[in-house]
mmCIF file of C-alpha atoms in Angstrom:
data_model
loop_
_atom_site.group_PDB
_atom_site.id
_atom_site.type_symbol
_atom_site.label_atom_id
_atom_site.label_comp_id
_atom_site.label_asym_id
_atom_site.label_seq_id
_atom_site.Cartn_x
_atom_site.Cartn_y
_atom_site.Cartn_z
ATOM 1 C CA UNK A 391 35.099 39.155 30.096
ATOM 2 C CA UNK A 392 35.582 42.259 28.025
ATOM 3 C CA UNK A 393 32.770 44.727 28.616
ATOM 4 C CA UNK A 394 32.093 46.747 25.896
ATOM 5 C CA UNK A 395 33.668 50.235 28.172
ATOM 6 C CA UNK A 396 36.735 47.984 28.400
ATOM 7 C CA UNK A 397 40.373 49.901 26.861
ATOM 8 C CA UNK A 398 42.748 48.646 24.521
ATOM 9 C CA UNK A 399 45.896 48.413 26.219
ATOM 10 C CA UNK A 400 47.171 49.291 22.534
ATOM 11 C CA UNK A 401 45.404 52.533 21.836
ATOM 12 C CA UNK A 402 46.518 53.081 25.604
ATOM 13 C CA UNK A 403 50.493 52.733 24.507
ATOM 14 C CA UNK A 404 49.431 55.164 21.284
ATOM 15 C CA UNK A 405 48.374 58.065 23.195
ATOM 16 C CA UNK A 406 51.360 57.643 24.414
ATOM 17 C CA UNK A 407 49.855 58.329 28.807
ATOM 18 C CA UNK A 408 52.332 58.422 30.080
ATOM 19 C CA UNK A 409 51.370 57.551 33.691
ATOM 20 C CA UNK A 410 49.679 53.369 34.522
ATOM 21 C CA UNK A 411 45.721 53.904 34.376
ATOM 22 C CA UNK A 412 44.998 52.827 38.238
ATOM 23 C CA UNK A 413 43.138 49.813 37.268
ATOM 24 C CA UNK A 414 46.558 48.586 35.635
ATOM 25 C CA UNK A 415 48.515 48.854 38.483
ATOM 26 C CA UNK A 416 49.423 45.577 40.360
ATOM 27 C CA UNK A 417 48.973 45.700 44.229
ATOM 28 C CA UNK A 418 52.890 45.961 45.865
ATOM 29 C CA UNK A 419 52.636 42.619 46.996
ATOM 30 C CA UNK A 420 52.106 41.276 43.362
ATOM 31 C CA UNK A 421 54.747 43.338 41.376
ATOM 32 C CA UNK A 422 57.503 41.775 39.717
ATOM 33 C CA UNK A 423 60.431 42.988 41.762
ATOM 34 C CA UNK A 424 63.638 42.380 40.395
ATOM 35 C CA UNK A 425 65.043 41.033 43.508
ATOM 36 C CA UNK A 426 63.084 37.985 43.052
ATOM 37 C CA UNK A 427 63.821 38.008 39.511
ATOM 38 C CA UNK A 428 67.070 34.949 38.811
ATOM 39 C CA UNK A 429 69.256 35.833 36.102
ATOM 40 C CA UNK A 430 68.913 33.398 32.762
ATOM 41 C CA UNK A 431 72.165 32.592 32.651
ATOM 42 C CA UNK A 432 72.415 30.615 35.891
ATOM 43 C CA UNK A 433 69.216 28.676 35.489
ATOM 44 C CA UNK A 434 67.061 28.264 32.467
ATOM 45 C CA UNK A 435 63.892 26.165 31.797
ATOM 46 C CA UNK A 436 65.553 22.603 30.789
ATOM 47 C CA UNK A 437 64.917 21.359 26.813
ATOM 48 C CA UNK A 438 64.034 18.116 25.489
ATOM 49 C CA UNK A 439 65.195 17.267 21.931
ATOM 50 C CA UNK A 440 61.764 14.630 20.970
ATOM 51 C CA UNK A 441 64.607 13.805 17.858
ATOM 52 C CA UNK A 442 66.268 11.504 21.001
ATOM 53 C CA UNK A 443 64.148 8.768 21.237
ATOM 54 C CA UNK A 444 66.704 6.696 23.341
ATOM 55 C CA UNK A 445 67.038 9.691 26.119
ATOM 56 C CA UNK A 446 63.591 11.625 25.770
ATOM 57 C CA UNK A 447 61.229 9.530 28.310
ATOM 58 C CA UNK A 448 63.745 10.313 30.535
ATOM 59 C CA UNK A 449 63.908 14.030 29.969
ATOM 60 C CA UNK A 450 60.642 14.620 29.619
ATOM 61 C CA UNK A 451 59.793 13.161 33.254
ATOM 62 C CA UNK A 452 62.518 15.365 34.608
ATOM 63 C CA UNK A 453 61.186 18.768 33.465
ATOM 64 C CA UNK A 454 58.100 17.731 34.562
ATOM 65 C CA UNK A 455 58.971 16.892 37.973
ATOM 66 C CA UNK A 456 61.630 19.387 38.552
ATOM 67 C CA UNK A 457 59.625 22.943 36.695
ATOM 68 C CA UNK A 458 55.927 21.664 34.779
ATOM 69 C CA UNK A 459 57.366 23.272 32.529
ATOM 70 C CA UNK A 460 60.324 21.992 29.330
ATOM 71 C CA UNK A 461 61.084 23.452 25.471
ATOM 72 C CA UNK A 462 60.517 20.989 22.618
ATOM 73 C CA UNK A 463 62.488 20.778 20.098
ATOM 74 C CA UNK A 464 62.560 18.845 16.167
ATOM 75 C CA UNK A 465 58.870 18.368 17.418
ATOM 76 C CA UNK A 466 57.561 18.303 14.318
ATOM 77 C CA UNK A 467 56.258 21.071 13.796
ATOM 78 C CA UNK A 468 57.292 23.239 10.315
ATOM 79 C CA UNK A 469 59.569 27.112 11.486
ATOM 80 C CA UNK A 470 57.517 28.614 8.980
ATOM 81 C CA UNK A 471 54.395 27.779 10.250
ATOM 82 C CA UNK A 472 55.282 29.107 13.890
ATOM 83 C CA UNK A 473 57.140 32.413 11.617
ATOM 84 C CA UNK A 474 53.756 32.801 9.987
ATOM 85 C CA UNK A 475 50.969 32.251 13.492
ATOM 86 C CA UNK A 476 53.933 34.871 14.432
ATOM 87 C CA UNK A 477 52.823 37.544 11.288
ATOM 88 C CA UNK A 478 49.770 36.752 11.340
ATOM 89 C CA UNK A 479 49.684 38.078 15.064
ATOM 90 C CA UNK A 480 51.320 41.152 14.440
ATOM 91 C CA UNK A 481 50.209 41.642 11.185
ATOM 92 C CA UNK A 482 46.449 41.736 13.615
ATOM 93 C CA UNK A 483 47.152 44.279 16.110
ATOM 94 C CA UNK A 484 49.941 46.697 13.624
ATOM 95 C CA UNK A 485 46.147 46.950 11.837
ATOM 96 C CA UNK A 486 43.892 50.297 12.287
ATOM 97 C CA UNK A 487 41.890 50.079 15.101
ATOM 98 C CA UNK A 488 38.776 50.583 13.365
ATOM 99 C CA UNK A 489 39.632 46.984 11.779
ATOM 100 C CA UNK A 490 40.749 45.275 15.078
ATOM 101 C CA UNK A 491 37.512 46.417 16.474
ATOM 102 C CA UNK A 492 35.337 44.283 14.050
ATOM 103 C CA UNK A 493 36.303 41.120 15.295
ATOM 104 C CA UNK A 494 35.948 42.048 18.919
ATOM 105 C CA UNK A 495 34.651 40.011 21.650
ATOM 106 C CA UNK A 496 31.096 39.448 21.993
ATOM 107 C CA UNK A 497 30.389 40.178 25.811
ATOM 108 C CA UNK A 498 26.634 39.051 25.816
ATOM 109 C CA UNK A 499 29.464 35.016 25.001
ATOM 110 C CA UNK A 500 30.524 34.918 28.631
ATOM 111 C CA UNK A 501 33.826 34.722 30.126
ATOM 112 C CA UNK A 502 36.788 33.818 27.768
ATOM 113 C CA UNK A 503 34.545 35.008 24.292
ATOM 114 C CA UNK A 504 36.132 34.140 20.995
ATOM 115 C CA UNK A 505 37.077 37.050 19.290
ATOM 116 C CA UNK A 506 39.807 40.577 19.785
ATOM 117 C CA UNK A 507 39.433 42.034 23.625
ATOM 118 C CA UNK A 508 41.932 43.455 26.821
ATOM 119 C CA UNK A 509 39.867 40.788 29.956
ATOM 120 C CA UNK A 510 39.423 37.646 30.015
ATOM 121 C CA UNK A 511 37.395 38.115 33.837
ATOM 122 C CA UNK A 512 34.323 38.565 35.413
ATOM 123 C CA UNK A 513 34.810 40.349 38.344
ATOM 124 C CA UNK A 514 34.934 44.230 37.664
ATOM 125 C CA UNK A 515 37.081 45.072 40.116
ATOM 126 C CA UNK A 516 39.680 42.761 39.702
ATOM 127 C CA UNK A 517 43.266 44.486 38.485
ATOM 128 C CA UNK A 518 43.646 44.670 35.061
ATOM 129 C CA UNK A 519 46.549 43.053 32.863
ATOM 130 C CA UNK A 520 48.965 44.951 30.519
ATOM 131 C CA UNK A 521 47.191 43.091 27.525
ATOM 132 C CA UNK A 522 45.309 42.009 24.567
ATOM 133 C CA UNK A 523 44.811 39.670 23.290
ATOM 134 C CA UNK A 524 42.355 37.319 19.800
ATOM 135 C CA UNK A 525 41.357 34.390 21.325
ATOM 136 C CA UNK A 526 40.973 31.784 18.718
ATOM 137 C CA UNK A 527 37.982 28.407 19.375
ATOM 138 C CA UNK A 528 39.603 26.186 17.127
ATOM 139 C CA UNK A 529 38.519 22.372 18.240
ATOM 140 C CA UNK A 530 36.399 20.800 18.177
ATOM 141 C CA UNK A 531 35.846 21.648 14.665
ATOM 142 C CA UNK A 532 32.609 21.871 15.552
ATOM 143 C CA UNK A 533 33.240 25.483 17.279
ATOM 144 C CA UNK A 534 36.003 26.508 14.557
ATOM 145 C CA UNK A 535 34.505 29.200 12.665
ATOM 146 C CA UNK A 536 37.814 31.336 10.297
ATOM 147 C CA UNK A 537 34.367 33.420 10.146
ATOM 148 C CA UNK A 538 34.985 34.980 13.433
ATOM 149 C CA UNK A 539 38.201 35.579 13.033
ATOM 150 C CA UNK A 540 39.922 38.037 11.183
ATOM 151 C CA UNK A 541 39.699 38.431 7.203
ATOM 152 C CA UNK A 542 41.973 41.467 6.512
ATOM 153 C CA UNK A 543 45.605 39.493 7.034
ATOM 154 C CA UNK A 544 46.409 37.533 4.478
ATOM 155 C CA UNK A 545 46.082 34.096 5.095
ATOM 156 C CA UNK A 546 45.495 34.091 8.622
ATOM 157 C CA UNK A 547 42.589 31.850 8.475
ATOM 158 C CA UNK A 548 44.682 29.313 6.768
ATOM 159 C CA UNK A 549 47.245 29.369 8.701
ATOM 160 C CA UNK A 550 45.400 29.137 12.268
ATOM 161 C CA UNK A 551 44.639 26.173 10.783
ATOM 162 C CA UNK A 552 47.012 24.647 10.274
ATOM 163 C CA UNK A 553 48.288 25.707 13.172
ATOM 164 C CA UNK A 554 45.295 24.210 14.776
ATOM 165 C CA UNK A 555 45.867 20.564 13.974
ATOM 166 C CA UNK A 556 49.846 20.611 13.466
ATOM 167 C CA UNK A 557 49.295 21.752 17.568
ATOM 168 C CA UNK A 558 46.787 18.472 18.170
ATOM 169 C CA UNK A 559 49.628 15.948 16.586
ATOM 170 C CA UNK A 560 52.493 17.304 19.220
ATOM 171 C CA UNK A 561 50.302 17.908 22.098
ATOM 172 C CA UNK A 562 48.543 14.146 21.623
ATOM 173 C CA UNK A 563 52.672 13.479 21.453
ATOM 174 C CA UNK A 564 53.953 15.006 24.416
ATOM 175 C CA UNK A 565 50.679 14.085 26.413
ATOM 176 C CA UNK A 566 51.531 10.416 25.217
ATOM 177 C CA UNK A 567 55.388 10.450 26.250
ATOM 178 C CA UNK A 568 54.148 11.954 29.456
ATOM 179 C CA UNK A 569 52.019 8.695 30.317
ATOM 180 C CA UNK A 570 54.646 6.993 29.752
ATOM 181 C CA UNK A 571 57.542 8.495 32.390
ATOM 182 C CA UNK A 572 54.988 7.429 34.895
ATOM 183 C CA UNK A 573 55.408 3.885 33.622
ATOM 184 C CA UNK A 574 51.452 5.045 32.596
ATOM 185 C CA UNK A 575 49.668 3.287 28.719
ATOM 186 C CA UNK A 576 50.235 5.628 26.894
ATOM 187 C CA UNK A 577 47.048 6.394 26.230
ATOM 188 C CA UNK A 578 46.183 7.457 29.770
ATOM 189 C CA UNK A 579 46.036 11.166 29.967
ATOM 190 C CA UNK A 580 45.314 11.774 26.488
ATOM 191 C CA UNK A 581 41.458 9.030 27.708
ATOM 192 C CA UNK A 582 40.944 11.207 30.913
ATOM 193 C CA UNK A 583 41.097 14.068 29.213
ATOM 194 C CA UNK A 584 38.559 12.548 26.292
ATOM 195 C CA UNK A 585 37.830 15.373 23.671
ATOM 196 C CA UNK A 586 40.377 18.205 23.603
ATOM 197 C CA UNK A 587 38.588 21.478 23.621
ATOM 198 C CA UNK A 588 41.501 24.142 22.065
ATOM 199 C CA UNK A 589 42.120 27.945 22.238
ATOM 200 C CA UNK A 590 44.793 29.779 20.682
ATOM 201 C CA UNK A 591 45.255 32.762 22.498
ATOM 202 C CA UNK A 592 47.771 35.348 20.567
ATOM 203 C CA UNK A 593 48.394 38.415 23.684
ATOM 204 C CA UNK A 594 49.836 41.342 22.281
ATOM 205 C CA UNK A 595 51.907 43.557 25.589
ATOM 206 C CA UNK A 596 52.163 46.705 24.017
ATOM 207 C CA UNK A 597 55.044 49.503 25.957
ATOM 208 C CA UNK A 598 54.404 50.403 29.044
ATOM 209 C CA UNK A 599 54.554 54.095 30.517
ATOM 210 C CA UNK A 600 55.216 52.315 33.915
ATOM 211 C CA UNK A 601 56.424 48.677 33.328
ATOM 212 C CA UNK A 602 57.089 48.105 37.546
ATOM 213 C CA UNK A 603 54.298 48.011 38.271
ATOM 214 C CA UNK A 604 51.945 46.196 35.830
ATOM 215 C CA UNK A 605 51.373 42.912 34.319
ATOM 216 C CA UNK A 606 51.631 41.542 31.308
ATOM 217 C CA UNK A 607 50.183 38.553 32.742
ATOM 218 C CA UNK A 608 49.166 38.187 36.355
ATOM 219 C CA UNK A 609 51.184 35.010 38.114
ATOM 220 C CA UNK A 610 49.070 32.281 37.468
ATOM 221 C CA UNK A 611 49.271 27.869 36.637
ATOM 222 C CA UNK A 612 46.846 27.353 34.040
ATOM 223 C CA UNK A 613 44.059 26.083 34.331
ATOM 224 C CA UNK A 614 43.648 23.222 31.339
ATOM 225 C CA UNK A 615 46.099 20.123 30.907
ATOM 226 C CA UNK A 616 48.178 21.327 29.331
ATOM 227 C CA UNK A 617 49.594 24.299 26.698
ATOM 228 C CA UNK A 618 51.840 25.043 24.410
ATOM 229 C CA UNK A 619 53.433 28.680 23.738
ATOM 230 C CA UNK A 620 55.597 30.490 20.752
ATOM 231 C CA UNK A 621 56.906 33.613 21.154
ATOM 232 C CA UNK A 622 59.148 36.554 19.836
ATOM 233 C CA UNK A 623 62.552 37.297 21.243
ATOM 234 C CA UNK A 624 61.824 40.608 22.794
ATOM 235 C CA UNK A 625 61.748 38.252 26.487
ATOM 236 C CA UNK A 626 58.691 38.404 28.860
ATOM 237 C CA UNK A 627 57.661 34.972 29.963
ATOM 238 C CA UNK A 628 58.214 34.189 33.959
ATOM 239 C CA UNK A 629 58.173 31.324 35.784
ATOM 240 C CA UNK A 630 58.061 30.615 39.672
ATOM 241 C CA UNK A 631 61.313 27.445 40.655
ATOM 242 C CA UNK A 632 61.989 27.464 44.155
ATOM 243 C CA UNK A 633 60.478 31.476 44.908
ATOM 244 C CA UNK A 634 62.320 32.578 42.184
ATOM 245 C CA UNK A 635 61.293 34.492 39.022
ATOM 246 C CA UNK A 636 63.400 32.752 36.193
ATOM 247 C CA UNK A 637 63.077 33.916 32.827
ATOM 248 C CA UNK A 638 62.205 32.248 29.916
ATOM 249 C CA UNK A 639 64.121 32.659 26.496
ATOM 250 C CA UNK A 640 63.211 32.359 23.062
ATOM 251 C CA UNK A 641 64.507 29.235 22.179
ATOM 252 C CA UNK A 642 65.177 29.452 18.021
ATOM 253 C CA UNK A 643 62.581 26.930 15.880
ATOM 254 C CA UNK A 644 61.458 25.891 19.726
ATOM 255 C CA UNK A 645 58.345 24.773 21.258
ATOM 256 C CA UNK A 646 56.993 25.691 24.746
ATOM 257 C CA UNK A 647 55.515 22.754 27.214
ATOM 258 C CA UNK A 648 53.814 24.112 30.018
ATOM 259 C CA UNK A 649 52.010 21.486 32.206
ATOM 260 C CA UNK A 650 48.770 22.363 33.674
ATOM 261 C CA UNK A 651 46.189 22.356 36.607
ATOM 262 C CA UNK A 652 43.829 19.538 35.166
ATOM 263 C CA UNK A 653 47.759 17.716 34.573
ATOM 264 C CA UNK A 654 49.143 17.403 38.032
ATOM 265 C CA UNK A 655 45.540 16.432 40.149
ATOM 266 C CA UNK A 656 45.416 13.132 37.232
ATOM 267 C CA UNK A 657 49.326 12.846 38.032
ATOM 268 C CA UNK A 658 48.578 13.095 41.547
ATOM 269 C CA UNK A 659 50.618 15.872 42.376
ATOM 270 C CA UNK A 660 53.890 13.855 40.917
ATOM 271 C CA UNK A 661 53.177 16.551 38.217
ATOM 272 C CA UNK A 662 53.029 20.376 39.516
ATOM 273 C CA UNK A 663 51.167 22.718 36.593
ATOM 274 C CA UNK A 664 54.084 25.659 36.534
ATOM 275 C CA UNK A 665 53.379 29.385 37.643
ATOM 276 C CA UNK A 666 54.195 32.327 34.847
ATOM 277 C CA UNK A 667 53.778 35.378 34.142
ATOM 278 C CA UNK A 668 54.537 37.713 31.761
ATOM 279 C CA UNK A 669 56.132 40.754 32.620
ATOM 280 C CA UNK A 670 56.615 43.617 30.179
ATOM 281 C CA UNK A 671 58.926 46.674 29.145
ATOM 282 C CA UNK A 672 58.385 50.496 28.229
ATOM 283 C CA UNK A 673 60.592 50.075 24.886
ATOM 284 C CA UNK A 674 59.368 47.488 23.183
ATOM 285 C CA UNK A 675 55.262 45.494 22.313
ATOM 286 C CA UNK A 676 56.076 41.275 22.375
ATOM 287 C CA UNK A 677 54.290 38.799 21.182
ATOM 288 C CA UNK A 678 52.776 35.569 21.764
ATOM 289 C CA UNK A 679 51.112 31.790 20.362
ATOM 290 C CA UNK A 680 49.399 30.226 23.729
ATOM 291 C CA UNK A 681 47.665 26.966 22.475
ATOM 292 C CA UNK A 682 44.946 25.793 25.271
ATOM 293 C CA UNK A 683 44.291 21.622 25.308
ATOM 294 C CA UNK A 684 42.279 21.231 27.947
ATOM 295 C CA UNK A 685 39.076 18.473 28.547
ATOM 296 C CA UNK A 686 35.941 19.381 27.657
ATOM 297 C CA UNK A 687 33.479 21.617 30.239
ATOM 298 C CA UNK A 688 31.226 17.895 31.324
ATOM 299 C CA UNK A 689 34.444 16.656 32.450
ATOM 300 C CA UNK A 690 35.443 14.334 35.525
ATOM 301 C CA UNK A 691 39.361 14.830 35.496
ATOM 302 C CA UNK A 692 40.081 11.491 38.897
ATOM 303 C CA UNK A 693 43.937 11.183 39.685
ATOM 304 C CA UNK A 694 44.818 7.954 38.242
ATOM 305 C CA UNK A 695 44.800 4.656 40.607
ATOM 306 C CA UNK A 696 47.617 3.716 39.640
ATOM 307 C CA UNK A 697 49.611 7.399 41.300
ATOM 308 C CA UNK A 698 47.446 6.587 44.586
ATOM 309 C CA UNK A 699 49.540 4.265 47.286
ATOM 310 C CA UNK A 700 49.961 4.355 51.119
ATOM 311 C CA UNK A 701 53.206 6.211 50.730
ATOM 312 C CA UNK A 702 51.128 8.647 47.998
ATOM 313 C CA UNK A 703 47.944 9.252 49.377
ATOM 314 C CA UNK A 704 44.899 11.052 46.262
ATOM 315 C CA UNK A 705 46.252 14.164 46.783
ATOM 316 C CA UNK A 706 43.481 15.899 45.592
ATOM 317 C CA UNK A 707 39.359 15.663 45.412
ATOM 318 C CA UNK A 708 37.630 14.470 41.854
ATOM 319 C CA UNK A 709 36.614 17.759 39.532
ATOM 320 C CA UNK A 710 34.276 18.389 37.046
ATOM 321 C CA UNK A 711 35.957 21.195 34.545
ATOM 322 C CA UNK A 712 33.676 23.151 33.407
ATOM 323 C CA UNK A 713 33.711 23.802 37.853
ATOM 324 C CA UNK A 714 37.244 24.247 38.278
ATOM 325 C CA UNK A 715 37.204 27.198 34.557
ATOM 326 C CA UNK A 716 34.110 29.233 36.605
ATOM 327 C CA UNK A 717 35.467 29.431 39.768
ATOM 328 C CA UNK A 718 38.619 30.459 37.517
ATOM 329 C CA UNK A 719 36.970 32.263 35.729
ATOM 330 C CA UNK A 720 34.744 34.657 38.580
ATOM 331 C CA UNK A 721 38.159 36.004 40.329
ATOM 332 C CA UNK A 722 40.713 35.665 38.532
ATOM 333 C CA UNK A 723 44.575 33.917 39.594
ATOM 334 C CA UNK A 724 44.691 35.981 42.899
ATOM 335 C CA UNK A 725 49.008 34.998 42.427
ATOM 336 C CA UNK A 726 47.894 31.989 43.938
ATOM 337 C CA UNK A 727 46.656 28.616 42.581
ATOM 338 C CA UNK A 728 43.631 28.049 41.886
ATOM 339 C CA UNK A 729 44.696 24.188 42.087
ATOM 340 C CA UNK A 730 44.995 24.187 46.530
ATOM 341 C CA UNK A 731 41.282 24.711 46.540
ATOM 342 C CA UNK A 732 40.676 21.161 45.610
ATOM 343 C CA UNK A 733 43.558 19.300 48.422
ATOM 344 C CA UNK A 734 42.467 16.483 50.359
ATOM 345 C CA UNK A 735 43.341 17.010 54.476
ATOM 346 C CA UNK A 736 45.555 14.431 54.946
#
């Protein structure tokens, strides 16, 4: 939850603070230890070509089972729209602070309120991420109110709306492919999610005076169904695989797909939600745009019965999605996966 007194990270960076304020210093065991980071050349996130119809399903199956994250190329979203979305975000964050604050989050609207903010958690004692963001509520369209979005960046509102619609189409296409990769009906996961709730979050990671002590985004797995992310070429996103942090470089015109917790529940753990984080650096600001495609808060999420058997018993309890989200916002990621609280003892 954004608080009125919460400082904007960008303001701290622009002021040239020489030392990291205490509320941004991560506990030693959660910091980005370079010794636990694998060079990008030795192990890399899979890239799936969605135009290669004969091999797409198998490639998605492997990526979901082994990584929980993968890039897609030839996905049908115009490169110009990806560029326009990044440019709109950068234009917002480069604008004067007074202009940005006109669209600040309203604390009265609760956790994850729409708008410009720097903290999302309700827990005031939590360590803060070295990040500012703008969160847009974009789907269903009854939630979409462009008047809450910046009006001082030319074309901003139209770009966000077009991007939202394109990401909806791609998310639905991917859920069909993921369903087919598990020998489920193509529409299974999409129907299980129900009416989708989409948020688009632009994150801005300012240069950090002591990057080894901070994180732009703490280690976590996303709690919805699927996340679609684009980023600039600065670097900083990392995915956890086999106990090692793997850098996720920018791939030209690609979109990064991240499986989220509800998909792990629905697939009975066959596919894992990807644990990821964002590290920061001292020299360059970084920008990313994450599109979250999630169930409604009232939706009950259940494991697909076709994926439960004597050899593969149900792994997770059913959950009302809103209850799951509330738990995350009340305490934060804490470097762990919230989904573990739903494990069924075997």
